[in-house]
Amino acid sequence: MVRTIELNKRQEKILEIVKGNGPITGENIAEQLNLTRATLRPDLAILTMAGFLDARPRVGYFYTGKSGTQLLTENLMKLYVRDFQAVPVVVKEQSTVYEAIVTMFLEDVGTLFVVDDSVCLSGVLSRKDLLRASIGQQDLNTLPVNVIMTRMPNIAVCEKDDLLIDVAKNLLERQIDCVPVIKKTAKGFEVTGRVTKTTISRAFVSLTDDDH
Ligand code: ADP
């Protein structure tokens, strides 16, 4: 919960009181507002969870001094690939363009990853790669995907412990929709997941969840 603009009037008042008088006990805040401690409990919990206030046992609440932007940044820095990645959809290098198009529709994804005989990443196929191949004169039933794919080592990848914000920057810089999540092995890159613009949107929206 990092939406500063959504603090209610009472929460704003509590912040003011703690700013001016902290460290202060919940009891004392309640007294100043003419409310019971129980009434205030949810507000204090929200303000603490959001990072505006900190609570020390036997001391009370104090103001952390962090701005909404700082708190938002702190929360962004907790969003990792491993917690949001989607399942990857792969095809073999020998698959035909026709088969790849069918897979893209059946699996309802916008990007396919191509793997070699040792099941390691060798290429990427986007919607436009397949469209481009389709408007040529080639026979889609015999044309293998490895002729038209974007191939290694030019593929942008990420790993499960990367921050989503770094992946988002890479998607923007490279003007692509998706990167594979890979695990480095002796044979190459094993494809373990997928991060797309939808993944980034989902993570972005998750920042507004109260239980984030
Ligand atoms: P679309 O073609 O649907 O616009 P993209 O913007 O993702 O989709 O793809 C643009 C080009 O970039 C395509 O040729 C595709 O093969 C390539 N591409 C897609 N993903 C990656 C990636 N992770 N690394 C390198 N190139 C990629």
Short mmCIF file of C-alpha atoms and ligand atoms in Angstrom, two decimals:
data_model
loop_
_atom_site.label_atom_id
_atom_site.label_comp_id
_atom_site.label_asym_id
_atom_site.label_seq_id
_atom_site.Cartn_x
_atom_site.Cartn_y
_atom_site.Cartn_z
CA MET A 1 0.00 0.00 0.00
CA VAL A 2 1.93 3.04 -1.16
CA ARG A 3 -0.78 5.36 -2.41
CA THR A 4 -0.16 8.50 -0.40
CA ILE A 5 -3.12 10.24 -2.02
CA GLU A 6 -5.41 7.59 -0.64
CA LEU A 7 -4.67 8.17 3.03
CA ASN A 8 -7.95 9.10 4.67
CA LYS A 9 -8.46 12.20 6.80
CA ARG A 10 -7.90 10.34 10.04
CA GLN A 11 -4.68 8.79 8.79
CA GLU A 12 -3.46 12.24 7.71
CA LYS A 13 -4.27 13.54 11.20
CA ILE A 14 -2.41 10.68 12.83
CA LEU A 15 0.62 11.44 10.65
CA GLU A 16 0.53 15.08 11.73
CA ILE A 17 0.32 14.13 15.41
CA VAL A 18 3.20 11.67 15.17
CA LYS A 19 5.28 14.13 13.12
CA GLY A 20 4.87 16.75 15.82
CA ASN A 21 4.99 14.58 18.94
CA GLY A 22 6.69 11.31 18.10
CA PRO A 23 7.70 8.97 19.52
CA ILE A 24 4.18 8.70 20.85
CA THR A 25 2.12 5.76 22.05
CA GLY A 26 -1.05 4.60 20.33
CA GLU A 27 -2.87 5.43 23.53
CA ASN A 28 -1.72 9.08 23.38
CA ILE A 29 -2.60 9.44 19.72
CA ALA A 30 -6.07 8.09 20.51
CA GLU A 31 -6.46 10.61 23.35
CA GLN A 32 -5.55 13.53 21.10
CA LEU A 33 -8.14 12.44 18.56
CA ASN A 34 -10.78 11.62 21.16
CA LEU A 35 -11.02 8.09 19.86
CA THR A 36 -10.42 4.69 21.34
CA ARG A 37 -7.18 2.83 20.78
CA ALA A 38 -9.17 0.03 19.09
CA THR A 39 -10.68 2.45 16.55
CA LEU A 40 -7.22 3.65 15.61
CA ARG A 41 -5.63 0.23 15.34
CA PRO A 42 -6.39 -0.37 11.59
CA ASP A 43 -5.15 3.12 10.64
CA LEU A 44 -1.94 2.67 12.59
CA ALA A 45 -1.43 -0.73 10.97
CA ILE A 46 -1.86 0.75 7.48
CA LEU A 47 0.48 3.68 8.17
CA THR A 48 3.10 1.31 9.58
CA MET A 49 2.80 -1.21 6.75
CA ALA A 50 3.02 1.55 4.16
CA GLY A 51 6.24 2.75 5.77
CA PHE A 52 5.11 6.21 6.91
CA LEU A 53 5.38 5.25 10.57
CA ASP A 54 7.60 2.92 12.48
CA ALA A 55 6.69 1.38 15.82
CA ARG A 56 9.09 0.49 18.60
CA PRO A 57 7.91 -1.63 21.52
CA ARG A 58 7.58 0.40 24.73
CA VAL A 59 8.55 3.59 22.89
CA GLY A 60 5.70 4.20 20.50
CA TYR A 61 5.20 5.40 16.97
CA PHE A 62 7.56 7.71 15.14
CA TYR A 63 7.56 9.29 11.70
CA THR A 64 9.99 7.67 9.25
CA GLY A 65 10.32 10.84 7.19
CA LYS A 66 10.04 8.90 3.95
CA SER A 67 8.17 10.51 1.08
CA GLY A 68 5.60 8.69 -1.00
CA THR A 69 8.12 8.50 -3.85
CA GLN A 70 10.77 6.98 -1.60
CA LEU A 71 8.29 4.40 -0.37
CA LEU A 72 7.18 3.60 -3.90
CA THR A 73 10.79 3.11 -4.95
CA GLU A 74 11.43 0.87 -1.94
CA ASN A 75 8.45 -1.26 -2.91
CA LEU A 76 9.51 -1.41 -6.57
CA MET A 77 12.86 -2.73 -5.39
CA LYS A 78 11.05 -5.70 -3.87
CA LEU A 79 9.49 -6.89 -7.13
CA TYR A 80 11.48 -9.80 -8.49
CA VAL A 81 11.13 -11.81 -11.70
CA ARG A 82 10.67 -15.03 -9.70
CA ASP A 83 7.45 -13.79 -8.12
CA PHE A 84 5.71 -12.69 -11.32
CA GLN A 85 7.16 -14.70 -14.23
CA ALA A 86 4.82 -16.60 -16.56
CA VAL A 87 5.22 -20.04 -18.09
CA PRO A 88 7.38 -20.05 -21.25
CA VAL A 89 6.16 -21.52 -24.52
CA VAL A 90 8.88 -23.13 -26.62
CA VAL A 91 9.19 -24.71 -30.05
CA LYS A 92 12.06 -26.65 -31.58
CA GLU A 93 14.42 -25.20 -34.18
CA GLN A 94 13.16 -27.73 -36.71
CA SER A 95 9.49 -26.72 -36.23
CA THR A 96 7.93 -25.10 -39.24
CA VAL A 97 6.66 -21.55 -39.32
CA TYR A 98 3.16 -22.98 -39.77
CA GLU A 99 3.51 -25.03 -36.56
CA ALA A 100 4.84 -22.00 -34.71
CA ILE A 101 1.83 -19.91 -35.78
CA VAL A 102 -0.54 -22.65 -34.59
CA THR A 103 1.33 -22.87 -31.26
CA MET A 104 1.15 -19.12 -30.80
CA PHE A 105 -2.64 -19.20 -31.22
CA LEU A 106 -3.22 -22.32 -29.15
CA GLU A 107 -1.04 -21.15 -26.27
CA ASP A 108 -2.32 -17.58 -26.53
CA VAL A 109 1.10 -15.91 -26.29
CA GLY A 110 2.79 -13.20 -28.34
CA THR A 111 6.33 -14.56 -28.21
CA LEU A 112 7.72 -18.08 -28.62
CA PHE A 113 11.16 -19.23 -27.59
CA VAL A 114 13.09 -21.59 -29.83
CA VAL A 115 15.23 -24.32 -28.31
CA ASP A 116 17.98 -26.48 -29.82
CA ASP A 117 18.49 -30.23 -29.49
CA SER A 118 19.83 -29.84 -25.94
CA VAL A 119 16.68 -27.85 -25.06
CA CYS A 120 18.69 -24.65 -24.70
CA LEU A 121 17.59 -21.25 -25.92
CA SER A 122 18.57 -20.59 -29.52
CA GLY A 123 16.01 -18.08 -30.75
CA VAL A 124 12.95 -15.88 -30.27
CA LEU A 125 9.89 -15.60 -32.49
CA SER A 126 7.58 -12.63 -32.19
CA ARG A 127 4.22 -12.08 -33.88
CA LYS A 128 5.82 -9.85 -36.47
CA ASP A 129 8.54 -12.39 -37.26
CA LEU A 130 5.82 -14.89 -38.16
CA LEU A 131 3.75 -12.30 -40.06
CA ARG A 132 6.81 -11.26 -42.06
CA ALA A 133 7.50 -14.87 -43.02
CA SER A 134 3.83 -15.31 -43.96
CA ILE A 135 3.79 -12.49 -46.48
CA GLY A 136 6.83 -13.88 -48.31
CA GLN A 137 6.71 -16.46 -51.05
CA GLN A 138 7.95 -19.32 -48.86
CA ASP A 139 5.99 -22.47 -48.04
CA LEU A 140 5.15 -22.11 -44.34
CA ASN A 141 4.74 -25.87 -44.02
CA THR A 142 8.37 -26.53 -44.85
CA LEU A 143 10.15 -23.35 -43.74
CA PRO A 144 11.88 -24.05 -40.38
CA VAL A 145 11.64 -21.38 -37.70
CA ASN A 146 15.41 -21.18 -37.29
CA VAL A 147 15.59 -19.39 -40.65
CA ILE A 148 13.43 -16.49 -39.49
CA MET A 149 13.98 -16.26 -35.72
CA THR A 150 16.08 -13.70 -33.87
CA ARG A 151 18.96 -15.82 -32.70
CA MET A 152 21.52 -16.08 -29.94
CA PRO A 153 23.64 -14.27 -28.88
CA ASN A 154 21.35 -11.31 -29.70
CA ILE A 155 18.60 -12.31 -27.30
CA ALA A 156 17.82 -10.21 -24.25
CA VAL A 157 17.28 -12.51 -21.27
CA CYS A 158 16.74 -12.23 -17.53
CA GLU A 159 17.16 -14.45 -14.49
CA LYS A 160 14.72 -15.26 -11.72
CA ASP A 161 16.53 -13.15 -9.14
CA ASP A 162 16.58 -10.03 -11.32
CA LEU A 163 14.49 -7.02 -10.38
CA LEU A 164 11.42 -6.48 -12.57
CA ILE A 165 12.23 -2.79 -12.89
CA ASP A 166 15.51 -3.71 -14.64
CA VAL A 167 13.69 -6.05 -17.00
CA ALA A 168 11.12 -3.32 -17.71
CA LYS A 169 13.92 -0.91 -18.64
CA ASN A 170 15.43 -3.53 -20.95
CA LEU A 171 12.06 -4.13 -22.68
CA LEU A 172 11.77 -0.40 -23.33
CA GLU A 173 15.36 0.08 -24.45
CA ARG A 174 15.30 -2.88 -26.85
CA GLN A 175 11.71 -2.19 -27.95
CA ILE A 176 10.62 -5.76 -27.37
CA ASP A 177 7.58 -7.29 -25.67
CA CYS A 178 9.08 -10.21 -23.86
CA VAL A 179 12.26 -11.75 -22.46
CA PRO A 180 12.88 -15.35 -21.48
CA VAL A 181 13.82 -16.15 -17.90
CA ILE A 182 16.87 -18.37 -18.19
CA LYS A 183 19.04 -20.57 -16.04
CA LYS A 184 22.66 -20.87 -17.07
CA THR A 185 23.82 -24.46 -17.54
CA ALA A 186 26.96 -26.03 -19.01
CA LYS A 187 25.11 -26.53 -22.30
CA GLY A 188 23.65 -23.04 -22.59
CA PHE A 189 20.56 -21.22 -21.35
CA GLU A 190 17.69 -23.33 -20.09
CA VAL A 191 14.37 -21.47 -20.49
CA THR A 192 12.47 -21.46 -17.20
CA GLY A 193 10.00 -18.60 -17.57
CA ARG A 194 8.84 -15.57 -19.46
CA VAL A 195 8.47 -11.90 -18.55
CA THR A 196 6.21 -9.83 -20.78
CA LYS A 197 4.75 -6.35 -20.71
CA THR A 198 1.70 -7.97 -19.10
CA THR A 199 3.92 -9.33 -16.32
CA ILE A 200 5.21 -5.82 -15.69
CA SER A 201 1.66 -4.41 -15.66
CA ARG A 202 0.59 -7.09 -13.18
CA ALA A 203 3.50 -6.28 -10.87
CA PHE A 204 2.73 -2.56 -11.18
CA VAL A 205 -0.90 -3.15 -10.19
CA SER A 206 0.20 -5.37 -7.28
CA LEU A 207 1.75 -2.29 -5.67
CA THR A 208 -1.75 -1.10 -4.90
CA ASP A 209 -2.71 -4.30 -3.07
CA ASP A 210 -3.20 -3.63 0.60
CA ASP A 211 -1.41 -6.82 1.53
CA HIS A 212 1.59 -6.19 -0.68
P1 ADP B 1 6.42 -7.77 -32.30
O1 ADP B 1 7.23 -8.32 -33.43
O2 ADP B 1 5.11 -8.47 -32.15
O3 ADP B 1 6.35 -6.28 -32.32
P2 ADP B 1 8.56 -7.65 -30.36
O4 ADP B 1 8.56 -6.15 -30.30
O5 ADP B 1 8.75 -8.41 -29.08
O6 ADP B 1 7.21 -8.20 -30.96
O7 ADP B 1 9.67 -8.13 -31.37
C1 ADP B 1 10.36 -7.28 -32.24
C2 ADP B 1 11.60 -7.99 -32.77
O8 ADP B 1 12.49 -8.24 -31.69
C3 ADP B 1 11.33 -9.36 -33.39
O9 ADP B 1 12.12 -9.52 -34.55
C4 ADP B 1 11.73 -10.36 -32.32
O10 ADP B 1 12.26 -11.57 -32.86
C5 ADP B 1 12.80 -9.62 -31.56
N1 ADP B 1 12.76 -9.96 -30.13
C6 ADP B 1 11.70 -10.25 -29.37
N2 ADP B 1 12.06 -10.57 -28.11
C7 ADP B 1 13.40 -10.46 -28.08
C8 ADP B 1 14.39 -10.68 -27.06
N3 ADP B 1 14.06 -11.03 -25.83
N4 ADP B 1 15.69 -10.47 -27.39
C9 ADP B 1 16.04 -10.10 -28.65
N5 ADP B 1 15.17 -9.90 -29.64
C10 ADP B 1 13.86 -10.09 -29.37
#
